[in-house]
Amino acid sequence: MKSSNEEERKMIEKLEQLPTIKHDISKEELYERISAKMDQPSSGKQKKVLIPVIGTISAFAIVLLLIPMLVNNGSNQATEDSSNNQATEDNTLDVAQEESTKKESNLSQKEEPNRTTDNEEKTEEEQAESMAPESSLKSHVVHDEPASDESILYMALADRQGQYTIPLSIVIPEDENIASFYNKLDDYLQEDEWGVSNYLFQDVLFEMDEANGIVNATFPDDFNVGQSSAMATMFEQLLITMFRPYQMDLIKLQQEEGNQGIEVGPYGMIDEIEIIHDTNFAYKLYRASDEHQFLIPIPQDESVTIANALEDLKQSDETFNVFNSVPTNTEFTVAETGNTLEITITSTFEPTQEMVTMIDAIMMTAKSFGYRMVQFENVTVDKVGPYILTEPIQVPNAVNPIHINTN
Amino acid sequence: MRIVFDEIYEKYHQDLYQFIFYMVKDRQITADLVQDVYMKVLQSYDSFKGDSSIKTWLFSIARHITIDYFRSQTRKRKRIKDFFNWTEKGEFIPDKGPLPEEIAVQNEMIQQVYRYLDHCTPDQKSVLILRFIQLFSIQETAEILGFSISKVKTTQHRGLKTLRTYLLQHEQEGGDVV
């Protein structure tokens, strides 16, 4: 191991010795060239000219170079091993379901002892106002596997400013086909009321190849995310957020007419997006409507510890409608035993809605850091909302549930 | 537009040029791709919301444009490959062109490192160039590539391993390894 590190260090030193390469063109000349290019009717044209010319020249070169390579079968090419990505989420879902007949349907909130929905969450002020009766406390997460007659469809919306992804877990009847339900979502989503951006993929056809972990996404030919870098980033992040829980590894993008890849604003043509599974998140609250709020995952650097991430849950960024999910006066210490995270609350703990939301956020954050269970210590109550606090609690199955009743 | 151009040029132009050059290793193609990067940046600067630094935003655009260029080349190679029924190795084209002057004056070891960079995947190459030629931090590299930090580390490790393997083979066999 040590000698391997030593070898790596030597290799790095060699790379660092590679010389600086300078561009021998004046600033003025470069600006003139760019301006001239931009003044052309279609900026895409220049690129199309460049590539065929290079392509034609390189075609000959390639043939010449490939012939000796054919003879030499001993060469090998290093390839990225994407299979190394370790999935840390456990909310897998069988998506191979039979197509069912289309029904008139509506969105509903379904109250169940252990699986509640919360799109009509109270505002923070209301939450703090009183200790709500135990039965009215609502959770932002799905605690168990879906019931035998239900499935979860994972989807994501962007916040109004295109800065954060909001994952949603749509609970649909088991006999609905998940892939085709993505195209029906428009009937159920209430983006304006929820204070979020419109669903971006209404006309996009998704097919999941579970065996190979590949999602094939077919976009309408006129699909356009615009020229904003924020939207281009959001486009990628939304797709990753949607398909990460299905344990997919790669999203392949194509147009209806069959062309591989689609134009994604300043990123240019993108034909596939790799899904990274080992990202850590801190879950805070997004609220841009008086009636609704959602837990949103905020990506954390690898250097951020679970303790730091949980402490950060007390911070708000109101400019972006992001609010603390843990009350600022909450004090706790963090320890771990194996896959269990132990949280000792050292401040007052009352069975309020705020505390249920806090536990939801802590549980989801812990889940993204790879923990399977969370044990709360030193709490003065045995139960709050759906949580029994006297024993370790399993991390949730999914976040921000929305129940859809198609009957 | 001129103000934005001036600012980016003054702060990042040489770095931008160098990054693309080490990716594609051709001055003319680099010059064209650099212009494409500026065009994208100037066209979309108004909508840049500062969700990342200008530096990482600029380099992520540069990276996408470079990868697009590689993909367009790969598609063309694939067509030829399909025609002749080449093996997978046919997709890989080692750099056999003349060395640029800056590299030609270096010792043989550095020249080999430069050549064998092409045996890395585009992702590995991007990470190695950003980390050890451009001297960007792991965090900046992750933001530019849209990778997690752990993925940058893994890709970096694999890239270094690939380079080392080929350099070792080169030393043992006393000639170019393809």
mmCIF file of N, CA, C and O in Angstrom, chain B residues 29-114:
data_model
loop_
_atom_site.group_PDB
_atom_site.id
_atom_site.type_symbol
_atom_site.label_atom_id
_atom_site.label_comp_id
_atom_site.label_asym_id
_atom_site.label_seq_id
_atom_site.Cartn_x
_atom_site.Cartn_y
_atom_site.Cartn_z
ATOM 1 N N ILE B 29 -7.112 23.017 -33.202
ATOM 2 C CA ILE B 29 -8.383 22.575 -32.614
ATOM 3 C C ILE B 29 -8.598 23.299 -31.280
ATOM 4 O O ILE B 29 -9.703 23.755 -30.968
ATOM 5 N N THR B 30 -7.512 23.428 -30.506
ATOM 6 C CA THR B 30 -7.624 24.139 -29.226
ATOM 7 C C THR B 30 -8.118 25.563 -29.452
ATOM 8 O O THR B 30 -9.034 26.034 -28.762
ATOM 9 N N ALA B 31 -7.529 26.233 -30.435
ATOM 10 C CA ALA B 31 -7.919 27.629 -30.706
ATOM 11 C C ALA B 31 -9.406 27.704 -31.058
ATOM 12 O O ALA B 31 -10.130 28.587 -30.581
ATOM 13 N N ASP B 32 -9.870 26.759 -31.859
ATOM 14 C CA ASP B 32 -11.288 26.745 -32.247
ATOM 15 C C ASP B 32 -12.193 26.478 -31.043
ATOM 16 O O ASP B 32 -13.219 27.129 -30.857
ATOM 17 N N LEU B 33 -11.790 25.494 -30.240
ATOM 18 C CA LEU B 33 -12.625 25.138 -29.091
ATOM 19 C C LEU B 33 -12.636 26.261 -28.051
ATOM 20 O O LEU B 33 -13.665 26.531 -27.432
ATOM 21 N N VAL B 34 -11.492 26.934 -27.894
ATOM 22 C CA VAL B 34 -11.439 28.069 -26.957
ATOM 23 C C VAL B 34 -12.438 29.138 -27.397
ATOM 24 O O VAL B 34 -13.173 29.701 -26.582
ATOM 25 N N GLN B 35 -12.481 29.378 -28.693
ATOM 26 C CA GLN B 35 -13.448 30.372 -29.197
ATOM 27 C C GLN B 35 -14.884 29.925 -28.911
ATOM 28 O O GLN B 35 -15.733 30.732 -28.538
ATOM 29 N N ASP B 36 -15.131 28.638 -29.097
ATOM 30 C CA ASP B 36 -16.472 28.120 -28.794
ATOM 31 C C ASP B 36 -16.827 28.328 -27.320
ATOM 32 O O ASP B 36 -17.966 28.646 -26.983
ATOM 33 N N VAL B 37 -15.826 28.126 -26.458
ATOM 34 C CA VAL B 37 -16.074 28.314 -25.024
ATOM 35 C C VAL B 37 -16.454 29.780 -24.759
ATOM 36 O O VAL B 37 -17.444 30.067 -24.087
ATOM 37 N N TYR B 38 -15.669 30.694 -25.314
ATOM 38 C CA TYR B 38 -15.984 32.114 -25.107
ATOM 39 C C TYR B 38 -17.382 32.453 -25.624
ATOM 40 O O TYR B 38 -18.123 33.201 -25.005
ATOM 41 N N MET B 39 -17.721 31.881 -26.759
ATOM 42 C CA MET B 39 -19.056 32.169 -27.317
ATOM 43 C C MET B 39 -20.157 31.715 -26.365
ATOM 44 O O MET B 39 -21.092 32.451 -26.075
ATOM 45 N N LYS B 40 -20.017 30.497 -25.881
ATOM 46 C CA LYS B 40 -21.021 29.978 -24.929
ATOM 47 C C LYS B 40 -21.086 30.851 -23.689
ATOM 48 O O LYS B 40 -22.162 31.173 -23.183
ATOM 49 N N VAL B 41 -19.906 31.219 -23.193
ATOM 50 C CA VAL B 41 -19.850 32.015 -21.962
ATOM 51 C C VAL B 41 -20.503 33.379 -22.188
ATOM 52 O O VAL B 41 -21.327 33.829 -21.382
ATOM 53 N N LEU B 42 -20.163 34.017 -23.286
ATOM 54 C CA LEU B 42 -20.712 35.363 -23.531
ATOM 55 C C LEU B 42 -22.211 35.307 -23.795
ATOM 56 O O LEU B 42 -22.946 36.206 -23.398
ATOM 57 N N GLN B 43 -22.640 34.237 -24.457
ATOM 58 C CA GLN B 43 -24.080 34.111 -24.732
ATOM 59 C C GLN B 43 -24.892 33.863 -23.468
ATOM 60 O O GLN B 43 -26.031 34.263 -23.361
ATOM 61 N N SER B 44 -24.293 33.154 -22.519
ATOM 62 C CA SER B 44 -25.097 32.775 -21.352
ATOM 63 C C SER B 44 -24.677 33.481 -20.070
ATOM 64 O O SER B 44 -25.145 33.145 -18.998
ATOM 65 N N TYR B 45 -23.786 34.463 -20.190
ATOM 66 C CA TYR B 45 -23.278 35.122 -18.976
ATOM 67 C C TYR B 45 -24.403 35.791 -18.181
ATOM 68 O O TYR B 45 -24.407 35.768 -16.955
ATOM 69 N N ASP B 46 -25.368 36.359 -18.898
ATOM 70 C CA ASP B 46 -26.463 37.061 -18.211
ATOM 71 C C ASP B 46 -27.234 36.125 -17.288
ATOM 72 O O ASP B 46 -27.768 36.544 -16.276
ATOM 73 N N SER B 47 -27.304 34.871 -17.692
ATOM 74 C CA SER B 47 -28.081 33.933 -16.874
ATOM 75 C C SER B 47 -27.215 33.213 -15.848
ATOM 76 O O SER B 47 -27.694 32.364 -15.112
ATOM 77 N N PHE B 48 -25.921 33.552 -15.823
ATOM 78 C CA PHE B 48 -25.050 32.954 -14.807
ATOM 79 C C PHE B 48 -25.430 33.537 -13.454
ATOM 80 O O PHE B 48 -25.346 34.738 -13.234
ATOM 81 N N LYS B 49 -25.868 32.627 -12.547
ATOM 82 C CA LYS B 49 -26.426 33.122 -11.292
ATOM 83 C C LYS B 49 -25.457 33.021 -10.126
ATOM 84 O O LYS B 49 -25.830 33.240 -8.987
ATOM 85 N N GLY B 50 -24.243 32.624 -10.435
ATOM 86 C CA GLY B 50 -23.285 32.537 -9.351
ATOM 87 C C GLY B 50 -23.500 31.327 -8.472
ATOM 88 O O GLY B 50 -23.097 31.327 -7.319
ATOM 89 N N ASP B 51 -24.166 30.287 -9.027
ATOM 90 C CA ASP B 51 -24.321 29.073 -8.230
ATOM 91 C C ASP B 51 -22.996 28.303 -8.166
ATOM 92 O O ASP B 51 -22.846 27.362 -7.418
ATOM 93 N N SER B 52 -22.042 28.717 -8.985
ATOM 94 C CA SER B 52 -20.681 28.207 -8.844
ATOM 95 C C SER B 52 -19.779 29.407 -9.117
ATOM 96 O O SER B 52 -20.260 30.457 -9.511
ATOM 97 N N SER B 53 -18.474 29.267 -8.907
ATOM 98 C CA SER B 53 -17.606 30.401 -9.209
ATOM 99 C C SER B 53 -17.470 30.524 -10.723
ATOM 100 O O SER B 53 -17.711 29.553 -11.451
ATOM 101 N N ILE B 54 -17.092 31.718 -11.194
ATOM 102 C CA ILE B 54 -16.930 31.907 -12.646
ATOM 103 C C ILE B 54 -15.892 30.921 -13.169
ATOM 104 O O ILE B 54 -16.041 30.344 -14.236
ATOM 105 N N LYS B 55 -14.877 30.716 -12.356
ATOM 106 C CA LYS B 55 -13.799 29.809 -12.776
ATOM 107 C C LYS B 55 -14.323 28.391 -13.034
ATOM 108 O O LYS B 55 -14.078 27.812 -14.094
ATOM 109 N N THR B 56 -15.066 27.838 -12.077
ATOM 110 C CA THR B 56 -15.547 26.460 -12.271
ATOM 111 C C THR B 56 -16.610 26.409 -13.369
ATOM 112 O O THR B 56 -16.685 25.447 -14.126
ATOM 113 N N TRP B 57 -17.390 27.472 -13.470
ATOM 114 C CA TRP B 57 -18.408 27.530 -14.538
ATOM 115 C C TRP B 57 -17.722 27.520 -15.904
ATOM 116 O O TRP B 57 -18.078 26.755 -16.803
ATOM 117 N N LEU B 58 -16.693 28.380 -16.043
ATOM 118 C CA LEU B 58 -15.954 28.487 -17.303
ATOM 119 C C LEU B 58 -15.332 27.139 -17.679
ATOM 120 O O LEU B 58 -15.462 26.670 -18.814
ATOM 121 N N PHE B 59 -14.696 26.503 -16.726
ATOM 122 C CA PHE B 59 -14.030 25.241 -17.029
ATOM 123 C C PHE B 59 -15.018 24.098 -17.237
ATOM 124 O O PHE B 59 -14.725 23.155 -17.965
ATOM 125 N N SER B 60 -16.187 24.184 -16.601
ATOM 126 C CA SER B 60 -17.163 23.114 -16.862
ATOM 127 C C SER B 60 -17.699 23.254 -18.286
ATOM 128 O O SER B 60 -17.944 22.252 -18.964
ATOM 129 N N ILE B 61 -17.828 24.492 -18.756
ATOM 130 C CA ILE B 61 -18.239 24.685 -20.156
ATOM 131 C C ILE B 61 -17.122 24.185 -21.085
ATOM 132 O O ILE B 61 -17.375 23.475 -22.062
ATOM 133 N N ALA B 62 -15.876 24.530 -20.738
ATOM 134 C CA ALA B 62 -14.736 24.082 -21.556
ATOM 135 C C ALA B 62 -14.698 22.559 -21.620
ATOM 136 O O ALA B 62 -14.461 21.959 -22.669
ATOM 137 N N ARG B 63 -14.953 21.951 -20.491
ATOM 138 C CA ARG B 63 -14.914 20.489 -20.448
ATOM 139 C C ARG B 63 -16.011 19.876 -21.318
ATOM 140 O O ARG B 63 -15.781 18.936 -22.075
ATOM 141 N N HIS B 64 -17.230 20.460 -21.225
ATOM 142 C CA HIS B 64 -18.318 19.923 -22.043
ATOM 143 C C HIS B 64 -18.026 20.083 -23.535
ATOM 144 O O HIS B 64 -18.312 19.196 -24.329
ATOM 145 N N ILE B 65 -17.482 21.229 -23.889
ATOM 146 C CA ILE B 65 -17.184 21.465 -25.309
ATOM 147 C C ILE B 65 -16.096 20.497 -25.789
ATOM 148 O O ILE B 65 -16.167 19.948 -26.892
ATOM 149 N N THR B 66 -15.112 20.257 -24.942
ATOM 150 C CA THR B 66 -14.040 19.334 -25.318
ATOM 151 C C THR B 66 -14.574 17.907 -25.438
ATOM 152 O O THR B 66 -14.242 17.182 -26.381
ATOM 153 N N ILE B 67 -15.406 17.516 -24.480
ATOM 154 C CA ILE B 67 -15.974 16.161 -24.521
ATOM 155 C C ILE B 67 -16.867 15.997 -25.760
ATOM 156 O O ILE B 67 -16.847 14.970 -26.428
ATOM 157 N N ASP B 68 -17.625 17.068 -26.076
ATOM 158 C CA ASP B 68 -18.434 17.029 -27.305
ATOM 159 C C ASP B 68 -17.558 16.783 -28.518
ATOM 160 O O ASP B 68 -17.918 16.026 -29.419
ATOM 161 N N TYR B 69 -16.407 17.458 -28.517
ATOM 162 C CA TYR B 69 -15.478 17.300 -29.639
ATOM 163 C C TYR B 69 -15.009 15.844 -29.718
ATOM 164 O O TYR B 69 -15.015 15.224 -30.771
ATOM 165 N N PHE B 70 -14.632 15.290 -28.557
ATOM 166 C CA PHE B 70 -14.195 13.886 -28.532
ATOM 167 C C PHE B 70 -15.302 12.959 -29.018
ATOM 168 O O PHE B 70 -15.066 12.016 -29.755
ATOM 169 N N ARG B 71 -16.537 13.261 -28.555
ATOM 170 C CA ARG B 71 -17.653 12.381 -28.935
ATOM 171 C C ARG B 71 -17.887 12.427 -30.438
ATOM 172 O O ARG B 71 -18.164 11.408 -31.063
ATOM 173 N N SER B 72 -17.780 13.625 -30.995
ATOM 174 C CA SER B 72 -17.999 13.732 -32.436
ATOM 175 C C SER B 72 -16.927 12.943 -33.170
ATOM 176 O O SER B 72 -17.185 12.312 -34.187
ATOM 177 N N GLN B 73 -15.699 12.938 -32.610
ATOM 178 C CA GLN B 73 -14.624 12.161 -33.222
ATOM 179 C C GLN B 73 -14.893 10.666 -33.077
ATOM 180 O O GLN B 73 -14.704 9.897 -34.008
ATOM 181 N N THR B 74 -15.367 10.288 -31.873
ATOM 182 C CA THR B 74 -15.633 8.865 -31.621
ATOM 183 C C THR B 74 -16.712 8.345 -32.553
ATOM 184 O O THR B 74 -16.629 7.245 -33.082
ATOM 185 N N ARG B 75 -17.753 9.194 -32.760
ATOM 186 C CA ARG B 75 -18.841 8.757 -33.654
ATOM 187 C C ARG B 75 -18.288 8.475 -35.049
ATOM 188 O O ARG B 75 -18.653 7.508 -35.686
ATOM 189 N N LYS B 76 -17.386 9.339 -35.482
ATOM 190 C CA LYS B 76 -16.816 9.144 -36.814
ATOM 191 C C LYS B 76 -15.950 7.891 -36.851
ATOM 192 O O LYS B 76 -15.979 7.122 -37.782
ATOM 193 N N ARG B 77 -15.182 7.711 -35.765
ATOM 194 C CA ARG B 77 -14.359 6.500 -35.714
ATOM 195 C C ARG B 77 -15.227 5.258 -35.700
ATOM 196 O O ARG B 77 -14.882 4.246 -36.294
ATOM 197 N N LYS B 78 -16.348 5.352 -34.996
ATOM 198 C CA LYS B 78 -17.240 4.190 -34.915
ATOM 199 C C LYS B 78 -17.740 3.792 -36.298
ATOM 200 O O LYS B 78 -17.849 2.627 -36.610
ATOM 201 N N ARG B 79 -18.068 4.827 -37.074
ATOM 202 C CA ARG B 79 -18.558 4.524 -38.422
ATOM 203 C C ARG B 79 -17.506 3.743 -39.194
ATOM 204 O O ARG B 79 -17.799 2.757 -39.858
ATOM 205 N N ILE B 80 -16.259 4.188 -39.062
ATOM 206 C CA ILE B 80 -15.180 3.496 -39.772
ATOM 207 C C ILE B 80 -14.996 2.106 -39.180
ATOM 208 O O ILE B 80 -14.853 1.119 -39.880
ATOM 209 N N LYS B 81 -15.068 2.047 -37.855
ATOM 210 C CA LYS B 81 -14.876 0.769 -37.168
ATOM 211 C C LYS B 81 -15.929 -0.249 -37.622
ATOM 212 O O LYS B 81 -15.622 -1.385 -37.925
ATOM 213 N N ASP B 82 -17.194 0.237 -37.659
ATOM 214 C CA ASP B 82 -18.269 -0.662 -38.081
ATOM 215 C C ASP B 82 -18.020 -1.160 -39.504
ATOM 216 O O ASP B 82 -18.224 -2.317 -39.829
ATOM 217 N N PHE B 83 -17.534 -0.253 -40.323
ATOM 218 C CA PHE B 83 -17.331 -0.585 -41.725
ATOM 219 C C PHE B 83 -16.282 -1.684 -41.870
ATOM 220 O O PHE B 83 -16.441 -2.631 -42.616
ATOM 221 N N PHE B 84 -15.195 -1.512 -41.106
ATOM 222 C CA PHE B 84 -14.113 -2.493 -41.227
ATOM 223 C C PHE B 84 -14.199 -3.597 -40.179
ATOM 224 O O PHE B 84 -13.346 -4.458 -40.133
ATOM 225 N N ASN B 85 -15.232 -3.516 -39.318
ATOM 226 C CA ASN B 85 -15.377 -4.473 -38.218
ATOM 227 C C ASN B 85 -14.125 -4.524 -37.337
ATOM 228 O O ASN B 85 -13.579 -5.571 -37.034
ATOM 229 N N TRP B 86 -13.687 -3.344 -36.955
ATOM 230 C CA TRP B 86 -12.516 -3.275 -36.061
ATOM 231 C C TRP B 86 -12.878 -3.794 -34.685
ATOM 232 O O TRP B 86 -14.033 -3.857 -34.297
ATOM 233 N N THR B 87 -11.862 -4.133 -33.908
ATOM 234 C CA THR B 87 -12.091 -4.480 -32.504
ATOM 235 C C THR B 87 -12.250 -3.184 -31.726
ATOM 236 O O THR B 87 -12.017 -2.103 -32.245
ATOM 237 N N GLU B 88 -12.629 -3.313 -30.448
ATOM 238 C CA GLU B 88 -12.817 -2.138 -29.599
ATOM 239 C C GLU B 88 -11.572 -1.253 -29.560
ATOM 240 O O GLU B 88 -11.647 -0.061 -29.398
ATOM 241 N N LYS B 89 -10.425 -1.881 -29.692
ATOM 242 C CA LYS B 89 -9.183 -1.101 -29.590
ATOM 243 C C LYS B 89 -9.083 -0.054 -30.683
ATOM 244 O O LYS B 89 -8.351 0.918 -30.570
ATOM 245 N N GLY B 90 -9.851 -0.307 -31.729
ATOM 246 C CA GLY B 90 -9.844 0.646 -32.824
ATOM 247 C C GLY B 90 -10.365 2.008 -32.430
ATOM 248 O O GLY B 90 -10.117 2.989 -33.110
ATOM 249 N N GLU B 91 -11.084 2.070 -31.285
ATOM 250 C CA GLU B 91 -11.619 3.366 -30.868
ATOM 251 C C GLU B 91 -10.545 4.272 -30.309
ATOM 252 O O GLU B 91 -10.722 5.460 -30.143
ATOM 253 N N PHE B 92 -9.431 3.677 -29.941
ATOM 254 C CA PHE B 92 -8.418 4.454 -29.275
ATOM 255 C C PHE B 92 -7.302 4.852 -30.237
ATOM 256 O O PHE B 92 -6.705 4.029 -30.913
ATOM 257 N N ILE B 93 -7.071 6.123 -30.319
ATOM 258 C CA ILE B 93 -6.059 6.621 -31.246
ATOM 259 C C ILE B 93 -4.919 7.252 -30.435
ATOM 260 O O ILE B 93 -5.081 8.328 -29.875
ATOM 261 N N PRO B 94 -3.781 6.588 -30.349
ATOM 262 C CA PRO B 94 -2.703 7.198 -29.587
ATOM 263 C C PRO B 94 -2.142 8.417 -30.309
ATOM 264 O O PRO B 94 -2.217 8.508 -31.523
ATOM 265 N N ASP B 95 -1.592 9.316 -29.507
ATOM 266 C CA ASP B 95 -1.053 10.542 -30.071
ATOM 267 C C ASP B 95 0.282 10.254 -30.753
ATOM 268 O O ASP B 95 1.261 9.920 -30.107
ATOM 269 N N LYS B 96 0.313 10.356 -32.062
ATOM 270 C CA LYS B 96 1.547 10.088 -32.800
ATOM 271 C C LYS B 96 2.033 11.340 -33.533
ATOM 272 O O LYS B 96 2.954 11.286 -34.325
ATOM 273 N N GLY B 97 1.341 12.437 -33.309
ATOM 274 C CA GLY B 97 1.700 13.665 -34.000
ATOM 275 C C GLY B 97 3.013 14.221 -33.468
ATOM 276 O O GLY B 97 3.539 13.746 -32.466
ATOM 277 N N PRO B 98 3.550 15.229 -34.166
ATOM 278 C CA PRO B 98 4.803 15.830 -33.679
ATOM 279 C C PRO B 98 4.566 16.482 -32.326
ATOM 280 O O PRO B 98 3.482 16.998 -32.058
ATOM 281 N N LEU B 99 5.569 16.464 -31.490
ATOM 282 C CA LEU B 99 5.420 17.066 -30.169
ATOM 283 C C LEU B 99 5.429 18.582 -30.281
ATOM 284 O O LEU B 99 6.188 19.142 -31.068
ATOM 285 N N PRO B 100 4.612 19.255 -29.510
ATOM 286 C CA PRO B 100 4.694 20.713 -29.520
ATOM 287 C C PRO B 100 6.055 21.148 -28.962
ATOM 288 O O PRO B 100 6.667 20.411 -28.182
ATOM 289 N N GLU B 101 6.466 22.320 -29.355
ATOM 290 C CA GLU B 101 7.808 22.782 -28.992
ATOM 291 C C GLU B 101 8.058 22.737 -27.486
ATOM 292 O O GLU B 101 9.114 22.298 -27.022
ATOM 293 N N GLU B 102 7.053 23.148 -26.736
ATOM 294 C CA GLU B 102 7.227 23.197 -25.275
ATOM 295 C C GLU B 102 7.545 21.816 -24.701
ATOM 296 O O GLU B 102 8.264 21.695 -23.721
ATOM 297 N N ILE B 103 6.977 20.768 -25.318
ATOM 298 C CA ILE B 103 7.204 19.410 -24.828
ATOM 299 C C ILE B 103 8.506 18.846 -25.402
ATOM 300 O O ILE B 103 9.263 18.159 -24.715
ATOM 301 N N ALA B 104 8.768 19.181 -26.681
ATOM 302 C CA ALA B 104 9.931 18.623 -27.375
ATOM 303 C C ALA B 104 11.236 18.971 -26.662
ATOM 304 O O ALA B 104 12.203 18.210 -26.729
ATOM 305 N N VAL B 105 11.258 20.101 -25.971
ATOM 306 C CA VAL B 105 12.498 20.500 -25.298
ATOM 307 C C VAL B 105 12.651 19.837 -23.922
ATOM 308 O O VAL B 105 13.671 19.984 -23.262
ATOM 309 N N GLN B 106 11.638 19.089 -23.498
ATOM 310 C CA GLN B 106 11.692 18.437 -22.187
ATOM 311 C C GLN B 106 12.434 17.096 -22.289
ATOM 312 O O GLN B 106 12.669 16.589 -23.391
ATOM 313 N N ASN B 107 12.747 16.510 -21.144
ATOM 314 C CA ASN B 107 13.431 15.209 -21.181
ATOM 315 C C ASN B 107 12.460 14.103 -21.632
ATOM 316 O O ASN B 107 11.247 14.315 -21.722
ATOM 317 N N GLU B 108 13.017 12.930 -21.906
ATOM 318 C CA GLU B 108 12.204 11.877 -22.512
ATOM 319 C C GLU B 108 11.047 11.431 -21.601
ATOM 320 O O GLU B 108 9.955 11.142 -22.074
ATOM 321 N N MET B 109 11.333 11.398 -20.303
ATOM 322 C CA MET B 109 10.294 10.960 -19.361
ATOM 323 C C MET B 109 9.054 11.861 -19.463
ATOM 324 O O MET B 109 7.918 11.388 -19.544
ATOM 325 N N ILE B 110 9.275 13.165 -19.506
ATOM 326 C CA ILE B 110 8.147 14.106 -19.588
ATOM 327 C C ILE B 110 7.419 13.927 -20.926
ATOM 328 O O ILE B 110 6.189 13.969 -21.000
ATOM 329 N N GLN B 111 8.202 13.700 -21.957
ATOM 330 C CA GLN B 111 7.573 13.481 -23.274
ATOM 331 C C GLN B 111 6.685 12.238 -23.253
ATOM 332 O O GLN B 111 5.611 12.212 -23.836
ATOM 333 N N GLN B 112 7.161 11.200 -22.557
ATOM 334 C CA GLN B 112 6.358 9.974 -22.486
ATOM 335 C C GLN B 112 5.078 10.200 -21.669
ATOM 336 O O GLN B 112 4.020 9.703 -22.014
ATOM 337 N N VAL B 113 5.212 10.943 -20.565
ATOM 338 C CA VAL B 113 4.020 11.251 -19.760
ATOM 339 C C VAL B 113 2.999 11.962 -20.639
ATOM 340 O O VAL B 113 1.805 11.646 -20.639
ATOM 341 N N TYR B 114 3.491 12.907 -21.422
ATOM 342 C CA TYR B 114 2.613 13.662 -22.322
ATOM 343 C C TYR B 114 1.923 12.718 -23.318
ATOM 344 O O TYR B 114 0.709 12.765 -23.510
#
